[in-house]
Amino acid sequence: MKNFFELYDLPVSFSPDPAIVKKQYYALSKKYHPDFYANQSAEIQEEVLQLSTENTKAYQTFSDKKRLIEYVLQLLGAIKEEEHYNLPQDFLIEMMEINEKLMDLQFDPNVEELQKVKSLISKFEAGLNDELNLHTNDFDVVDEDHKQVKLSKIKDLYYRSKYLARLNETLTKMG
């Protein structure tokens, strides 16, 4: 995996400075603009195109909080691709009520009930996002002894948010 933090000369963080990210993006966009290499060999043009693409991917990752969290967790080895994370039982029990309501709504559509479920999921999401922001924003300042604990908590919240995203996809399909 390419290290976007190294590309942008930044320390690994869940909260990189947006002004520095933007500045680095524009500097690298200018440096690796394909038009500046039009008279170079095909190999150099291909390399520049690859660097330009990496720059764009890095900027997109740094600009999207959820994507950034996933990226940093992968970079730090906290999650692996296609990992099967077991969500805590208490969370799954809370979600069981919502899933049951969604199943009922699939068989017996009801606009009012659908709005209640959407509101309930939004409430869960808001609390989860607040907690996730709390942990990611202070990750950089905790001492090394507590970083792994903090990382585990962020990982758990990340997987919970993915679960809620799937519920939202189901809601979107229902109307």
CSV table of C-alpha atoms in Angstrom, one decimal:
chain,number,residue,atom,x,y,z
A,1,MET,CA,0.0,0.0,0.0
A,2,LYS,CA,1.3,3.4,-0.9
A,3,ASN,CA,1.8,5.7,2.1
A,4,PHE,CA,-0.1,8.9,1.3
A,5,PHE,CA,1.4,10.5,4.5
A,6,GLU,CA,4.9,10.0,3.1
A,7,LEU,CA,3.8,11.4,-0.2
A,8,TYR,CA,2.5,14.6,1.5
A,9,ASP,CA,5.3,14.7,4.1
A,10,LEU,CA,2.9,14.4,7.0
A,11,PRO,CA,2.9,12.3,10.2
A,12,VAL,CA,0.4,9.5,10.2
A,13,SER,CA,-2.7,10.9,11.8
A,14,PHE,CA,-6.5,10.6,11.8
A,15,SER,CA,-6.6,14.4,11.7
A,16,PRO,CA,-4.1,15.8,9.2
A,17,ASP,CA,-4.2,19.6,8.9
A,18,PRO,CA,-6.5,20.3,5.9
A,19,ALA,CA,-4.6,23.5,4.9
A,20,ILE,CA,-1.3,21.5,4.7
A,21,VAL,CA,-3.1,18.7,2.8
A,22,LYS,CA,-4.5,21.2,0.3
A,23,LYS,CA,-1.2,22.9,-0.1
A,24,GLN,CA,0.6,19.6,-0.7
A,25,TYR,CA,-2.1,18.5,-3.2
A,26,TYR,CA,-1.7,21.6,-5.3
A,27,ALA,CA,2.1,21.5,-5.1
A,28,LEU,CA,2.2,17.9,-6.3
A,29,SER,CA,-0.5,18.5,-8.9
A,30,LYS,CA,1.7,21.2,-10.4
A,31,LYS,CA,4.9,19.1,-10.1
A,32,TYR,CA,3.3,16.0,-11.7
A,33,HIS,CA,1.1,17.6,-14.2
A,34,PRO,CA,1.4,15.4,-17.4
A,35,ASP,CA,1.6,18.4,-19.7
A,36,PHE,CA,5.0,19.3,-18.3
A,37,TYR,CA,6.3,15.9,-19.4
A,38,ALA,CA,4.8,15.7,-22.9
A,39,ASN,CA,8.3,15.7,-24.5
A,40,GLN,CA,9.7,13.0,-22.1
A,41,SER,CA,10.0,9.3,-22.8
A,42,ALA,CA,7.0,7.0,-22.5
A,43,GLU,CA,8.4,5.5,-19.2
A,44,ILE,CA,8.7,9.0,-17.6
A,45,GLN,CA,5.2,10.0,-18.8
A,46,GLU,CA,3.8,6.7,-17.3
A,47,GLU,CA,5.6,7.3,-14.0
A,48,VAL,CA,4.4,10.9,-13.9
A,49,LEU,CA,0.8,9.8,-14.7
A,50,GLN,CA,1.0,7.3,-11.8
A,51,LEU,CA,2.3,9.9,-9.4
A,52,SER,CA,-0.4,12.3,-10.5
A,53,THR,CA,-3.0,9.5,-9.9
A,54,GLU,CA,-1.5,8.7,-6.4
A,55,ASN,CA,-1.7,12.4,-5.6
A,56,THR,CA,-5.4,12.5,-6.5
A,57,LYS,CA,-6.1,9.4,-4.5
A,58,ALA,CA,-4.2,10.8,-1.5
A,59,TYR,CA,-6.2,14.0,-1.6
A,60,GLN,CA,-9.5,12.1,-1.9
A,61,THR,CA,-8.5,10.0,1.1
A,62,PHE,CA,-7.5,12.9,3.2
A,63,SER,CA,-10.7,14.8,2.3
A,64,ASP,CA,-13.1,12.0,3.3
A,65,LYS,CA,-13.1,11.3,7.0
A,66,LYS,CA,-14.5,7.8,6.7
A,67,ARG,CA,-12.1,6.9,3.9
A,68,LEU,CA,-9.2,8.4,6.0
A,69,ILE,CA,-10.1,6.3,9.1
A,70,GLU,CA,-10.1,3.1,7.0
A,71,TYR,CA,-6.8,4.0,5.4
A,72,VAL,CA,-5.1,4.9,8.7
A,73,LEU,CA,-6.4,1.7,10.3
A,74,GLN,CA,-5.0,-0.3,7.4
A,75,LEU,CA,-1.7,1.5,7.4
A,76,LEU,CA,-1.2,0.9,11.1
A,77,GLY,CA,-2.2,-2.8,10.7
A,78,ALA,CA,-5.3,-2.5,12.8
A,79,ILE,CA,-7.5,-3.9,10.0
A,80,LYS,CA,-6.9,-6.1,7.1
A,81,GLU,CA,-8.7,-6.3,3.8
A,82,GLU,CA,-11.7,-8.7,3.9
A,83,GLU,CA,-11.3,-8.9,7.7
A,84,HIS,CA,-14.3,-10.5,9.4
A,85,TYR,CA,-14.7,-8.4,12.6
A,86,ASN,CA,-17.1,-9.6,15.2
A,87,LEU,CA,-19.1,-6.7,16.5
A,88,PRO,CA,-19.9,-6.6,20.2
A,89,GLN,CA,-23.0,-8.5,21.3
A,90,ASP,CA,-24.6,-5.5,23.0
A,91,PHE,CA,-24.4,-3.5,19.7
A,92,LEU,CA,-25.9,-6.4,17.7
A,93,ILE,CA,-28.7,-6.7,20.2
A,94,GLU,CA,-29.4,-3.0,19.8
A,95,MET,CA,-29.4,-3.4,16.0
A,96,MET,CA,-31.7,-6.4,16.1
A,97,GLU,CA,-34.7,-4.2,16.9
A,98,ILE,CA,-33.9,-2.0,13.9
A,99,ASN,CA,-33.4,-5.0,11.6
A,100,GLU,CA,-36.7,-6.5,12.7
A,101,LYS,CA,-38.4,-3.2,11.9
A,102,LEU,CA,-36.8,-3.1,8.5
A,103,MET,CA,-37.9,-6.6,7.7
A,104,ASP,CA,-41.5,-5.7,8.8
A,105,LEU,CA,-41.3,-2.7,6.5
A,106,GLN,CA,-40.2,-4.7,3.6
A,107,PHE,CA,-43.4,-6.9,3.9
A,108,ASP,CA,-45.7,-4.1,5.0
A,109,PRO,CA,-44.5,-0.7,3.8
A,110,ASN,CA,-45.4,2.2,6.1
A,111,VAL,CA,-44.0,5.7,5.4
A,112,GLU,CA,-44.5,6.8,9.0
A,113,GLU,CA,-42.6,3.8,10.5
A,114,LEU,CA,-39.9,4.2,7.8
A,115,GLN,CA,-39.3,7.7,9.1
A,116,LYS,CA,-39.1,6.5,12.7
A,117,VAL,CA,-36.5,3.9,11.7
A,118,LYS,CA,-34.5,6.5,9.7
A,119,SER,CA,-34.6,8.8,12.7
A,120,LEU,CA,-33.5,6.0,15.1
A,121,ILE,CA,-30.5,5.1,12.8
A,122,SER,CA,-29.6,8.8,12.4
A,123,LYS,CA,-29.5,9.1,16.2
A,124,PHE,CA,-27.2,6.0,16.5
A,125,GLU,CA,-25.0,7.4,13.7
A,126,ALA,CA,-24.7,10.8,15.3
A,127,GLY,CA,-23.6,9.3,18.7
A,128,LEU,CA,-21.2,7.0,16.9
A,129,ASN,CA,-19.7,9.8,14.8
A,130,ASP,CA,-19.3,12.0,17.9
A,131,GLU,CA,-17.4,9.1,19.7
A,132,LEU,CA,-15.4,8.4,16.6
A,133,ASN,CA,-14.4,12.0,16.3
A,134,LEU,CA,-13.4,12.1,20.0
A,135,HIS,CA,-11.1,9.2,19.6
A,136,THR,CA,-9.6,10.1,16.2
A,137,ASN,CA,-9.0,13.7,17.2
A,138,ASP,CA,-7.0,12.9,20.3
A,139,PHE,CA,-5.2,9.9,18.9
A,140,ASP,CA,-2.1,12.0,18.1
A,141,VAL,CA,-1.7,13.2,21.6
A,142,VAL,CA,-2.1,10.1,23.6
A,143,ASP,CA,1.0,8.4,24.9
A,144,GLU,CA,2.3,5.3,23.2
A,145,ASP,CA,1.0,3.0,26.0
A,146,HIS,CA,-2.5,4.1,25.2
A,147,LYS,CA,-2.3,4.2,21.4
A,148,GLN,CA,-3.2,0.5,20.9
A,149,VAL,CA,-6.2,0.8,23.2
A,150,LYS,CA,-7.3,3.9,21.3
A,151,LEU,CA,-6.7,2.2,18.0
A,152,SER,CA,-8.8,-0.8,19.1
A,153,LYS,CA,-11.7,1.6,20.0
A,154,ILE,CA,-11.4,3.4,16.7
A,155,LYS,CA,-11.5,0.1,14.9
A,156,ASP,CA,-14.6,-1.0,16.7
A,157,LEU,CA,-16.4,2.3,16.0
A,158,TYR,CA,-15.3,2.0,12.3
A,159,TYR,CA,-17.0,-1.4,12.0
A,160,ARG,CA,-20.1,-0.2,13.8
A,161,SER,CA,-20.3,2.7,11.4
A,162,LYS,CA,-20.0,0.3,8.4
A,163,TYR,CA,-22.8,-1.7,9.8
A,164,LEU,CA,-25.0,1.4,10.1
A,165,ALA,CA,-24.0,2.4,6.5
A,166,ARG,CA,-25.4,-1.0,5.3
A,167,LEU,CA,-28.6,-0.3,7.2
A,168,ASN,CA,-28.8,3.1,5.5
A,169,GLU,CA,-28.3,1.4,2.1
A,170,THR,CA,-31.3,-0.8,2.9
A,171,LEU,CA,-33.3,2.3,3.9
A,172,THR,CA,-32.4,4.0,0.7
A,173,LYS,CA,-33.6,1.1,-1.4
A,174,MET,CA,-36.9,1.1,0.5
A,175,GLY,CA,-37.6,4.8,-0.4
